[in-house]
């Protein structure tokens, strides 16, 4: 499975670092929502869902965490540990976030506002959904 990890341009000088993210320039979609998770309890696995339409970019702006991506056929684990790295997560990908460091802040840029009807929260349902989707594409 191909994963897309962006390396954003830090604008560093002798005062420190600054990263700017603009829609369509740095983020490949219009940013409709930003949310972030912090104080994540040790050994917790978050996510465990896929989205039917939503696209996201995940940035661990502080600390580190790992993301497991699953397209129904292959799984891949990506580490996020730099505040200038962003992982693109397309629709129809099952994702799990885990191995959060105590100080981790995971920020998510999303292509749409929160919509529970866009979620698939059951793994078997996800596999069925992907199958149907692939059928339609043929
Ligand atoms: P949840 O979907 O469980 O997070 P995870 O990404 O780990 O699966 O979301 C936790 C709670 O936050 C849940 O009550 C829904 C709410 N929530 C919002 O209100 N807006 C949002 O943009 C998100 C992502 C979650």
Coordinates of N, CA and C and ligand atoms in Angstrom, one line a residue:
X1 N 0.8 -1.2 0.0 CA 0.0 0.0 0.0 C 0.9 1.3 0.0
X2 N 0.5 2.2 -0.9 CA 1.3 3.4 -1.0 C 0.8 4.4 0.1
X3 N 1.7 4.9 0.9 CA 1.3 6.0 1.8 C 1.9 7.3 1.4
X4 N 1.2 8.4 1.7 CA 1.7 9.7 1.3 C 2.0 10.5 2.6
X5 N 3.3 10.7 2.7 CA 3.8 11.5 3.9 C 4.4 12.8 3.4
X6 N 3.9 13.9 3.9 CA 4.4 15.2 3.4 C 5.4 15.6 4.4
X7 N 6.4 16.3 3.8 CA 7.4 17.0 4.7 C 7.1 18.5 4.4
X8 N 6.6 19.2 5.4 CA 6.3 20.6 5.3 C 7.5 21.4 5.5
X9 N 7.5 22.6 4.9 CA 8.7 23.5 5.0 C 8.7 24.2 6.3
X10 N 9.7 24.0 7.2 CA 9.8 24.8 8.4 C 10.5 26.1 8.0
X11 N 9.9 27.2 8.5 CA 10.5 28.5 8.3 C 11.3 28.9 9.6
X12 N 12.5 28.2 9.7 CA 13.3 28.4 10.9 C 14.2 29.6 10.8
X13 N 14.5 30.2 11.9 CA 15.5 31.2 12.1 C 16.1 31.0 13.5
X14 N 16.9 32.0 13.9 CA 17.5 31.8 15.2 C 16.6 32.0 16.4
X15 N 15.3 32.3 16.1 CA 14.3 32.3 17.2 C 13.6 31.0 17.3
X16 N 13.7 30.1 16.3 CA 13.0 28.8 16.4 C 12.3 28.5 15.1
X17 N 11.3 27.6 15.1 CA 10.7 27.0 13.9 C 9.2 27.5 13.8
X18 N 8.8 27.6 12.5 CA 7.4 27.9 12.3 C 7.0 27.1 11.0
X19 N 5.9 26.4 11.1 CA 5.3 25.7 9.9 C 4.0 26.3 9.6
X20 N 3.8 26.7 8.3 CA 2.5 27.2 7.9 C 1.8 26.2 6.9
X21 N 0.6 25.9 7.1 CA -0.1 25.0 6.2 C -1.3 25.7 5.5
X22 N -1.3 25.7 4.2 CA -2.3 26.4 3.5 C -3.1 25.4 2.7
X23 N -4.4 25.6 2.6 CA -5.2 24.6 1.8 C -4.8 24.8 0.3
X24 N -4.7 23.6 -0.3 CA -4.3 23.4 -1.7 C -2.9 23.7 -2.0
X25 N -2.2 24.4 -1.2 CA -0.7 24.5 -1.3 C 0.0 23.4 -0.6
X26 N -0.3 23.3 0.7 CA 0.4 22.3 1.6 C -0.5 21.1 1.9
X27 N -1.8 21.4 2.0 CA -2.8 20.4 2.3 C -3.6 20.2 1.0
X28 N -3.8 19.0 0.5 CA -4.4 18.8 -0.9 C -5.9 18.9 -1.0
X29 N -6.5 19.6 0.0 CA -8.0 19.8 0.0 C -8.3 21.0 0.7
X30 N -9.6 21.4 0.6 CA -10.0 22.6 1.4 C -10.2 22.2 2.8
X31 N -9.6 22.9 3.8 CA -9.7 22.5 5.2 C -11.0 23.0 5.8
X32 N -11.8 22.1 6.2 CA -13.1 22.5 6.8 C -13.1 22.4 8.3
X33 N -12.1 21.6 8.8 CA -12.1 21.3 10.2 C -10.7 21.0 10.7
X34 N -10.4 21.4 11.9 CA -9.1 21.0 12.5 C -9.5 20.5 13.9
X35 N -9.0 19.3 14.3 CA -9.1 18.9 15.7 C -7.8 18.2 16.1
X36 N -7.7 18.1 17.4 CA -6.5 17.5 17.9 C -6.7 16.7 19.2
X37 N -5.9 15.8 19.4 CA -6.0 14.9 20.6 C -4.7 15.0 21.4
X38 N -4.9 15.1 22.7 CA -3.8 15.2 23.6 C -4.1 14.5 24.9
X39 N -3.2 14.4 25.9 CA -3.4 13.7 27.1 C -3.9 12.3 26.8
X40 N -3.5 11.7 25.7 CA -3.9 10.4 25.4 C -3.4 9.4 26.4
X41 N -4.2 8.5 26.9 CA -3.9 7.6 28.0 C -3.0 6.5 27.4
X42 N -2.0 6.1 28.1 CA -1.0 5.1 27.7 C -1.7 3.8 27.2
X43 N -1.1 3.3 26.1 CA -1.6 2.0 25.5 C -3.0 2.1 24.9
X44 N -3.6 3.3 24.8 CA -4.9 3.4 24.2 C -4.7 3.3 22.6
X45 N -5.7 2.7 22.0 CA -5.8 2.7 20.5 C -7.0 3.6 20.1
X46 N -6.8 4.7 19.4 CA -7.8 5.6 19.0 C -8.2 5.3 17.5
X47 N -9.1 6.0 17.0 CA -9.5 5.8 15.6 C -10.4 4.6 15.5
X48 N -9.9 3.5 14.9 CA -10.6 2.3 14.7 C -11.9 2.6 13.9
X49 N -11.7 3.2 12.8 CA -12.8 3.5 11.9 C -12.3 3.9 10.5
X50 N -13.2 3.9 9.5 CA -12.8 4.5 8.2 C -13.9 5.5 7.9
X51 N -13.6 6.3 6.9 CA -14.5 7.3 6.4 C -14.9 7.0 5.0
X52 N -16.2 7.3 4.7 CA -16.6 7.0 3.3 C -16.1 8.1 2.3
X53 N -16.1 9.4 2.8 CA -15.7 10.4 1.9 C -14.5 11.3 2.4
X54 N -14.4 11.4 3.7 CA -13.5 12.3 4.4 C -12.0 12.1 4.0
X55 N -11.3 13.1 3.7 CA -9.8 13.1 3.6 C -9.2 13.8 4.8
X56 N -8.1 13.3 5.2 CA -7.4 13.9 6.4 C -5.9 14.0 6.2
X57 N -5.3 15.0 6.9 CA -3.8 15.0 7.1 C -3.6 15.0 8.6
X58 N -2.8 14.0 9.0 CA -2.5 13.9 10.4 C -1.0 14.5 10.7
X59 N -0.9 15.3 11.7 CA 0.4 15.9 12.0 C 0.6 15.7 13.5
X60 N 1.6 15.0 14.0 CA 1.9 14.9 15.4 C 2.7 16.2 15.7
X61 N 2.1 17.2 16.2 CA 2.8 18.5 16.3 C 3.7 18.5 17.6
X62 N 3.5 17.6 18.5 CA 4.3 17.4 19.6 C 4.4 16.0 20.0
X63 N 5.5 15.4 20.4 CA 5.6 14.0 20.8 C 5.6 13.1 19.6
X64 N 5.1 11.9 19.8 CA 5.1 10.9 18.7 C 3.9 10.0 18.9
X65 N 3.5 9.4 17.8 CA 2.5 8.3 17.8 C 2.7 7.5 16.5
X66 N 1.9 6.4 16.4 CA 2.0 5.5 15.2 C 0.6 5.4 14.7
X67 N 0.5 5.3 13.4 CA -0.8 5.1 12.7 C -0.8 3.8 11.9
X68 N -1.8 3.0 12.1 CA -1.9 1.8 11.3 C -3.0 2.1 10.3
X69 N -2.6 1.9 9.0 CA -3.5 2.1 7.9 C -3.8 0.8 7.2
X70 N -5.1 0.6 6.8 CA -5.5 -0.7 6.3 C -6.5 -0.4 5.2
X71 N -6.2 -0.9 4.0 CA -7.1 -0.7 2.9 C -8.0 -1.9 2.6
X72 N -8.0 -2.9 3.6 CA -8.8 -4.1 3.4 C -8.0 -5.2 2.8
X73 N -6.9 -4.9 2.3 CA -6.0 -5.9 1.7 C -4.6 -5.9 2.3
X74 N -4.1 -4.7 2.6 CA -2.8 -4.5 3.2 C -2.9 -3.6 4.4
X75 N -1.9 -3.8 5.3 CA -1.8 -2.9 6.4 C -0.4 -2.3 6.4
X76 N -0.4 -1.1 6.9 CA 0.9 -0.4 7.0 C 1.0 0.4 8.3
X77 N 2.1 0.4 8.9 CA 2.3 1.3 10.1 C 3.2 2.4 9.8
X78 N 2.8 3.6 10.1 CA 3.6 4.8 9.8 C 3.8 5.5 11.2
X79 N 5.1 5.9 11.4 CA 5.4 6.7 12.7 C 5.3 8.2 12.4
X80 N 4.7 8.9 13.3 CA 4.7 10.4 13.1 C 5.5 10.9 14.4
X81 N 6.6 11.6 14.1 CA 7.4 12.0 15.3 C 8.0 13.4 15.0
X82 N 7.7 14.0 13.9 CA 8.2 15.3 13.6 C 7.1 16.3 13.4
X83 N 7.2 17.5 14.0 CA 6.1 18.5 13.8 C 5.9 19.0 12.4
X84 N 6.9 18.7 11.5 CA 6.8 19.1 10.1 C 6.4 18.0 9.1
X85 N 6.0 16.9 9.7 CA 5.6 15.7 8.8 C 4.0 15.6 8.9
X86 N 3.5 15.3 7.7 CA 2.0 15.1 7.7 C 1.7 13.8 6.9
X87 N 0.8 13.0 7.5 CA 0.4 11.8 6.8 C -1.0 12.0 6.2
X88 N -1.1 11.7 4.9 CA -2.4 11.8 4.2 C -3.1 10.5 4.4
X89 N -4.4 10.7 4.8 CA -5.2 9.5 5.0 C -6.5 9.7 4.1
X90 N -6.6 8.9 3.1 CA -7.7 9.0 2.1 C -9.0 8.4 2.7
X91 N -10.1 8.6 2.0 CA -11.3 7.9 2.4 C -11.1 6.4 2.2
X92 N -12.0 5.6 2.8 CA -12.0 4.2 2.6 C -10.8 3.5 3.1
X93 N -10.1 4.1 4.1 CA -9.0 3.5 4.8 C -9.3 3.3 6.3
X94 N -9.1 2.1 6.8 CA -9.3 1.9 8.2 C -8.1 2.4 8.9
X95 N -8.2 3.2 9.9 CA -7.0 3.8 10.6 C -7.1 3.5 12.1
X96 N -6.0 3.3 12.7 CA -5.9 3.2 14.2 C -4.6 3.9 14.6
X97 N -4.8 4.8 15.6 CA -3.7 5.5 16.2 C -3.3 4.9 17.5
X98 N -2.0 4.7 17.7 CA -1.6 4.0 18.9 C -0.1 4.4 19.2
X99 N 0.4 3.9 20.4 CA 1.7 4.2 20.8 C 2.0 5.7 21.0
X100 N 1.0 6.3 21.5 CA 1.2 7.8 21.8 C 2.2 8.0 22.9
X101 N 3.1 8.9 22.7 CA 4.0 9.3 23.8 C 3.2 10.2 24.7
X102 N 3.6 10.3 26.0 CA 2.8 11.0 27.0 C 2.5 12.4 26.6
X103 N 3.5 13.0 25.8 CA 3.3 14.4 25.5 C 2.8 14.6 24.1
X104 N 2.2 13.6 23.5 CA 1.8 13.7 22.1 C 0.6 14.6 21.9
X105 N 0.7 15.4 20.9 CA -0.5 16.2 20.4 C -0.7 15.8 18.9
X106 N -1.7 15.1 18.6 CA -2.0 14.7 17.2 C -3.1 15.7 16.6
X107 N -2.6 16.4 15.7 CA -3.5 17.4 15.0 C -4.0 16.8 13.7
X108 N -5.3 17.0 13.4 CA -5.9 16.5 12.2 C -6.5 17.6 11.4
X109 N -6.2 17.7 10.1 CA -6.8 18.6 9.2 C -7.8 17.8 8.3
X110 N -9.0 18.2 8.3 CA -10.0 17.4 7.7 C -10.7 18.1 6.6
X111 N -11.2 17.4 5.5 CA -11.8 18.0 4.4 C -13.3 18.4 4.6
X112 N -13.8 18.0 5.7 CA -15.2 18.3 6.0 C -15.5 18.4 7.5
X113 N -16.7 19.0 7.8 CA -17.1 19.1 9.2 C -17.4 17.7 9.7
X114 N -17.6 17.6 11.0 CA -17.9 16.3 11.7 C -19.2 15.8 11.2
X115 N -19.2 14.6 10.7 CA -20.5 13.9 10.3 C -20.5 12.5 10.6
X116 N -21.2 12.1 11.6 CA -21.2 10.7 12.1 C -21.6 9.7 10.9
X117 N -22.4 10.2 10.0 CA -22.9 9.3 8.9 C -21.8 8.9 7.9
X118 N -20.7 9.7 8.0 CA -19.5 9.4 7.1 C -18.6 8.3 7.7
X119 N -18.9 7.9 9.0 CA -18.0 6.9 9.7 C -18.4 5.5 9.4
X120 N -17.4 4.6 9.3 CA -17.7 3.2 9.4 C -16.9 2.7 10.6
X121 N -17.6 2.3 11.6 CA -16.9 2.0 12.9 C -16.8 0.5 13.2
X122 N -17.3 -0.3 12.2 CA -17.3 -1.7 12.4 C -16.4 -2.3 11.3
X123 N -15.4 -3.1 11.7 CA -14.3 -3.5 10.8 C -14.9 -4.4 9.7
X124 N -15.8 -5.3 10.1 CA -16.4 -6.2 9.1 C -17.3 -5.4 8.1
X125 N -18.0 -4.4 8.6 CA -18.8 -3.5 7.7 C -17.8 -2.8 6.8
X126 N -16.7 -2.4 7.2 CA -15.7 -1.7 6.4 C -15.3 -2.7 5.2
X127 N -15.0 -3.9 5.6 CA -14.6 -4.9 4.5 C -15.7 -5.1 3.5
X128 N -16.9 -5.1 4.0 CA -18.0 -5.3 3.0 C -18.2 -4.0 2.2
X129 N -18.0 -2.9 2.8 CA -18.2 -1.6 2.1 C -17.1 -1.5 1.0
X130 N -15.9 -1.8 1.3 CA -14.8 -1.8 0.3 C -15.1 -2.7 -0.9
X131 N -15.6 -3.9 -0.5 CA -15.9 -4.9 -1.6 C -16.9 -4.3 -2.6
X132 N -18.0 -3.7 -2.0 CA -19.1 -3.1 -2.8 C -18.5 -2.0 -3.7
X133 N -17.7 -1.2 -3.0 CA -17.1 0.0 -3.7 C -16.2 -0.5 -4.9
X134 N -15.4 -1.5 -4.6 CA -14.6 -2.1 -5.7 C -15.5 -2.6 -6.9
X135 N -16.6 -3.3 -6.5 CA -17.5 -3.8 -7.5 C -18.0 -2.7 -8.4
X136 N -18.4 -1.6 -7.8 CA -18.9 -0.4 -8.5 C -17.9 0.2 -9.4
X137 N -16.6 0.1 -9.1 CA -15.5 0.7 -9.8 C -15.2 -0.1 -11.1
X138 N -15.6 -1.4 -11.1 CA -15.2 -2.3 -12.2 C -16.1 -2.0 -13.4
Ligands
LIG1 P1 -13.9 9.6 18.3 O1 -14.6 9.5 17.0 O2 -14.2 8.5 19.3 O3 -12.4 9.8 18.2 P2 -11.4 8.8 17.4 O4 -10.8 9.6 16.3 O5 -10.4 8.3 18.4 O6 -12.2 7.7 16.8 O7 -14.4 11.1 18.9 C1 -14.4 11.3 20.3 C2 -15.6 12.2 20.6 O8 -15.4 13.5 20.0 C3 -16.9 11.7 20.1 O9 -17.9 12.0 21.1 C4 -17.2 12.5 18.9 C5 -16.5 13.8 19.2 N1 -16.0 14.5 18.0 C6 -16.5 15.7 17.6 O10 -17.5 16.2 18.3 N2 -16.0 16.4 16.6 C7 -15.0 15.9 15.8 O11 -14.5 16.5 14.9 C8 -14.4 14.6 16.2 C9 -13.3 14.0 15.4 C10 -15.0 14.0 17.3

